[in-house]
Coordinates of C-alpha atoms in Angstrom, one line a residue:
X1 CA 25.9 -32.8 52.4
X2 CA 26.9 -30.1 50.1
X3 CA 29.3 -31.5 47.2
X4 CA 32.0 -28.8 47.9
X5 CA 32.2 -30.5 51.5
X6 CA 33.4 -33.9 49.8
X7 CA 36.3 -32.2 47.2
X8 CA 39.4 -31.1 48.9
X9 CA 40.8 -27.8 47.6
X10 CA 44.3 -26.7 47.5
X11 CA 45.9 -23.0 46.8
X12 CA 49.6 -23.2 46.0
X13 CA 50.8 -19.9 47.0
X14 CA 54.2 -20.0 45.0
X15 CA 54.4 -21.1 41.6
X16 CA 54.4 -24.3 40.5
X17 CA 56.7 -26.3 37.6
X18 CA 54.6 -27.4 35.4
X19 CA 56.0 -30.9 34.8
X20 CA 55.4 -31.2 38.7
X21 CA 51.9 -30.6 38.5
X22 CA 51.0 -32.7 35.8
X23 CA 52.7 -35.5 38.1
X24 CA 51.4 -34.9 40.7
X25 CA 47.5 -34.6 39.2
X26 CA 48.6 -38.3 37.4
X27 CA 49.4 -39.4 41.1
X28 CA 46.4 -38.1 42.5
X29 CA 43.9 -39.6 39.4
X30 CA 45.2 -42.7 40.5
X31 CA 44.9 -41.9 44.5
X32 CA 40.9 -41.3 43.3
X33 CA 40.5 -44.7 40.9
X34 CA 42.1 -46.6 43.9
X35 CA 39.2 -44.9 46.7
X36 CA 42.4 -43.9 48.7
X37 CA 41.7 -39.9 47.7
X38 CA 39.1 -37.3 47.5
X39 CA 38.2 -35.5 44.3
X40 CA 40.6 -32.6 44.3
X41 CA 40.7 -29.1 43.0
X42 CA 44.0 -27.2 43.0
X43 CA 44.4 -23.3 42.3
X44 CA 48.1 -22.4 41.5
X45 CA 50.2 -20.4 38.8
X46 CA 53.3 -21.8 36.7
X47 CA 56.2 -20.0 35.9
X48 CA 56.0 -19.1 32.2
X49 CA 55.7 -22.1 30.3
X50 CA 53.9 -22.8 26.7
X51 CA 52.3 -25.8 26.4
X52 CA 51.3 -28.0 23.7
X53 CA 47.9 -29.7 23.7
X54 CA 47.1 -32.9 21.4
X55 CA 45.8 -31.0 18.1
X56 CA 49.3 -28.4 18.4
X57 CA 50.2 -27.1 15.2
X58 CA 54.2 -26.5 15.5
X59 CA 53.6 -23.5 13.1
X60 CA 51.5 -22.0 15.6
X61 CA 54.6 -21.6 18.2
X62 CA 55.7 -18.3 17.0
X63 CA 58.8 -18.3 19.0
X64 CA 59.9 -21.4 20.4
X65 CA 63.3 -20.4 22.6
X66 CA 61.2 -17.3 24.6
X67 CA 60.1 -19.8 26.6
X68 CA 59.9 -23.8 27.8
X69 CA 57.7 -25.8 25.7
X70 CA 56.0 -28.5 27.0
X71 CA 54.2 -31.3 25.0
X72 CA 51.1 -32.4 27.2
X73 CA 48.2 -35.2 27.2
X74 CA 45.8 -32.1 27.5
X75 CA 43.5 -31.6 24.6
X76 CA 43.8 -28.2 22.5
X77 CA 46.4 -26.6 21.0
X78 CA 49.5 -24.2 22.0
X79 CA 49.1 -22.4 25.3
X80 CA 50.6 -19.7 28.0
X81 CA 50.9 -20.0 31.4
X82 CA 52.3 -17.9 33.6
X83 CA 52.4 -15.9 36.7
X84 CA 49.0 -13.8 37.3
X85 CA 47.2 -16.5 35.2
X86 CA 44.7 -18.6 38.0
X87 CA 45.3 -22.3 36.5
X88 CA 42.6 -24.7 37.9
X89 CA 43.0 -28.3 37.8
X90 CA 39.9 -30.2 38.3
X91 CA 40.3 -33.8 39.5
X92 CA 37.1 -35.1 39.2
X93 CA 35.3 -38.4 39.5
X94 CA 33.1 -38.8 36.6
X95 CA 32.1 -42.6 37.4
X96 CA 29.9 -41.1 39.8
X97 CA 29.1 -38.4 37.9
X98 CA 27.3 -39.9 34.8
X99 CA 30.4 -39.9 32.3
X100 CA 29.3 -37.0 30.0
X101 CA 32.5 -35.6 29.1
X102 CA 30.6 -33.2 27.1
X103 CA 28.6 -32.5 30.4
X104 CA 31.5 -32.1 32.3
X105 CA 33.3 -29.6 29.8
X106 CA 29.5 -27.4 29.9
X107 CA 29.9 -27.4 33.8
X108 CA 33.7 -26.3 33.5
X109 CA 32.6 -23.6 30.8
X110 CA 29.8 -22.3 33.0
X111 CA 32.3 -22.0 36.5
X112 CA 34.1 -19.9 34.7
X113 CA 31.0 -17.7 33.2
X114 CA 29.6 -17.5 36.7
X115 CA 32.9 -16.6 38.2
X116 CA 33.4 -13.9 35.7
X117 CA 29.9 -12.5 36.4
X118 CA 31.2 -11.9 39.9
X119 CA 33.0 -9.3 38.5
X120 CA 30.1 -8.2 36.5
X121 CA 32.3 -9.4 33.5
X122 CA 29.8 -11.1 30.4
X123 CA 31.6 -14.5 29.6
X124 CA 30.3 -16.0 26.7
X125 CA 31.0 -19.9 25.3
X126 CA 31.5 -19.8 20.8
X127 CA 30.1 -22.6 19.1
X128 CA 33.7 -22.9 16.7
X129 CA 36.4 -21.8 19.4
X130 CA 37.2 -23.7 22.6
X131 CA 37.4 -21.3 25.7
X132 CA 35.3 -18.5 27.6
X133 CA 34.9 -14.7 25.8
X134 CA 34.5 -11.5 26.2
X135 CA 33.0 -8.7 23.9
X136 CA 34.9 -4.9 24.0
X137 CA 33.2 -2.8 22.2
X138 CA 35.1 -1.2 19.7
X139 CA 33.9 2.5 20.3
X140 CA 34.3 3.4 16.7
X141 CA 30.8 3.6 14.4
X142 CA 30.6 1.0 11.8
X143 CA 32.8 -0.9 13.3
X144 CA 32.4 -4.6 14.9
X145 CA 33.2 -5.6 18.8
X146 CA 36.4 -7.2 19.1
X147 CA 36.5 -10.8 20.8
X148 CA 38.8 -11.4 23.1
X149 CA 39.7 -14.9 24.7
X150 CA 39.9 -14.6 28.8
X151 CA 40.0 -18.4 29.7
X152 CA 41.2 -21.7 28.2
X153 CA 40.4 -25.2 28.7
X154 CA 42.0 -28.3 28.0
X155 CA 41.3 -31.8 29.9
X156 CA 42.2 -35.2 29.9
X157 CA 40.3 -38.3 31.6
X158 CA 42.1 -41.2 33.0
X159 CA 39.1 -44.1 34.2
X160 CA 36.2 -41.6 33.9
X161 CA 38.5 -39.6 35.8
X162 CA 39.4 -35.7 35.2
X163 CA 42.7 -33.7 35.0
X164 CA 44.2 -30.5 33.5
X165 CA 41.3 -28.0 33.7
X166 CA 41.1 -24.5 32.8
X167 CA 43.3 -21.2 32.9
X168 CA 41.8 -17.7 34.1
X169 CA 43.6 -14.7 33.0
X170 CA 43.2 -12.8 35.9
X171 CA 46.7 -10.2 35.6
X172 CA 48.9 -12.0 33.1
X173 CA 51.8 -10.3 30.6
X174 CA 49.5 -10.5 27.7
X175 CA 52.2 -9.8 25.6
X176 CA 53.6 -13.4 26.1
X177 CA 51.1 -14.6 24.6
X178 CA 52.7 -13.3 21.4
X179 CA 55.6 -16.1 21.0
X180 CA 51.9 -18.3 19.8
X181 CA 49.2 -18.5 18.3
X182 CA 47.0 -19.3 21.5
X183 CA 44.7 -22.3 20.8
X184 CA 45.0 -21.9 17.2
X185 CA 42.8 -18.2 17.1
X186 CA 42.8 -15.8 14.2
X187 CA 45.2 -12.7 16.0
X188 CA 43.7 -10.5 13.4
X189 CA 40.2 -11.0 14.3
X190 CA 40.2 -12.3 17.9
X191 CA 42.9 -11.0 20.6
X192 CA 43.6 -12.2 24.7
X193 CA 42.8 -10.4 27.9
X194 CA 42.3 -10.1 31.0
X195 CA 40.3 -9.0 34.5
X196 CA 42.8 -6.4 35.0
X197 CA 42.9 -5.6 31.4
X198 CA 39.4 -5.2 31.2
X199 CA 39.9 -2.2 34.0
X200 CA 39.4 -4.6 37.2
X201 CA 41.5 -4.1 39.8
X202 CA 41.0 -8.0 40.9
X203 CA 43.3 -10.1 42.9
X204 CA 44.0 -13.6 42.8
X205 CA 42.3 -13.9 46.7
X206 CA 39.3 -12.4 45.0
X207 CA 39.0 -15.2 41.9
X208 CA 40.0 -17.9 44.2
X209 CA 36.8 -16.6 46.4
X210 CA 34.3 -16.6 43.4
X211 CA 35.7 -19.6 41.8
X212 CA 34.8 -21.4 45.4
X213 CA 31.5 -19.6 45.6
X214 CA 30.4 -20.6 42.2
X215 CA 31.8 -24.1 41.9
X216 CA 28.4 -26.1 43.8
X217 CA 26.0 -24.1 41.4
X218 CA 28.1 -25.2 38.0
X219 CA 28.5 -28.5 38.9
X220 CA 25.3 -29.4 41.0
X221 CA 25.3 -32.6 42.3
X222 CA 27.4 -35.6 41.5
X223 CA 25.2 -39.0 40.4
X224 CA 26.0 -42.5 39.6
X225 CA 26.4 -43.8 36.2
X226 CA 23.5 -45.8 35.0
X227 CA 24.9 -47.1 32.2

């Protein structure tokens, strides 16, 4: 049986508080350590929010009354979310899985590579910065690409079990992302875009679809934990 077939998958088609979410992914970690749920993945957008992951820096929250800021379990820094961001959470049972949380993080950062490739768009994983980027070519001689952030992650694991998961610029204000500095990057060397940004005229039906096409090859097949 294909491991898609045994993961239930939500889309929430109106936006989504984020306090909700995160109690209702807490509800549903516990719904998976009992055996009374199925893994879950869950595509939805928040209303604008910044969030706060466990290594937050308060100077890096630029302009703390634009917006709601929320202190989360996640790890990382300050975050946006926002409407025409895809924000994936990823419940996931790592018990039978092998708990590699370094594993698991690789699988995440390639779903989001091969999604992005969908759209012929080159994601690309750094070494020294958390998240999935993308290379623009300056266009001016003698002078360097610019980097430019187009996905975060942050999780958490409850029991070997996932939550929080990644967010996928797909048509996002990019100029909220001003009020901080997102995930603690340089703004003078490295920026944040997005599919649309990058000239793709890509809906959120469209990500959904490659995130779902993508998802068995990143992930491969689950497997007990020997250890």
């Amino acid at each position: 049986m294909s491991i898609i077939d045994n993961i239930e998958w939500r889309i929430s088609e109106m936006p989504v508080d984020y306090v909700f979410a995160v109690q209702e992914m807490e509800n549903r970690v516990a719904q998976i350590n009992s055996g009374d749920a199925l893994e879950l993945i869950w595509l939805l957008e928040h209303p604008s929010i910044y969030t706060a992951g466990s290594s937050a820096r308060y100077e890096d929250l630029l302009e703390p009354d634009r917006f709601p800021v929320h202190h989360t379990g996640r790890g990382g820094q300050f975050t946006y979310h926002g409407p025409g961001q895809r924000i994936v959470y990823v419940m996931l049972d790592l018990n039978q899985r092998g708990r590699d949380v370094r594993g698991f993080v690789l699988d995440l950062e390639n779903w989001v590579i091969a999604t992005l490739a969908q759209f012929n768009v080159k994601g690309e994983r750094r070494a020294d910065r958390i998240g999935i980027w993308v290379t623009e070519d300056a266009g001016v001689a003698d002078t360097s690409p610019h980097e430019d952030k187009i996905a975060a992650i942050g999780i958490r694991i409850r029991r070997w079990i996932t939550y929080h998961g990644l967010a996928l610029n797909v048509e996002p204000n990019l100029g909220h992302f001003t009020g901080i500095v997102p995930c603690g990057i340089d703004r003078q060397r490295f920026g944040v875009t997005s599919l649309v940004n990058l000239g793709l005229p890509v809906s959120m039906t469209d990500v959904d679809v490659a995130l779902m096409e993508t998802f068995e090859a990143a992930f491969q097949q689950p497997k007990q934990n020997t250890a």
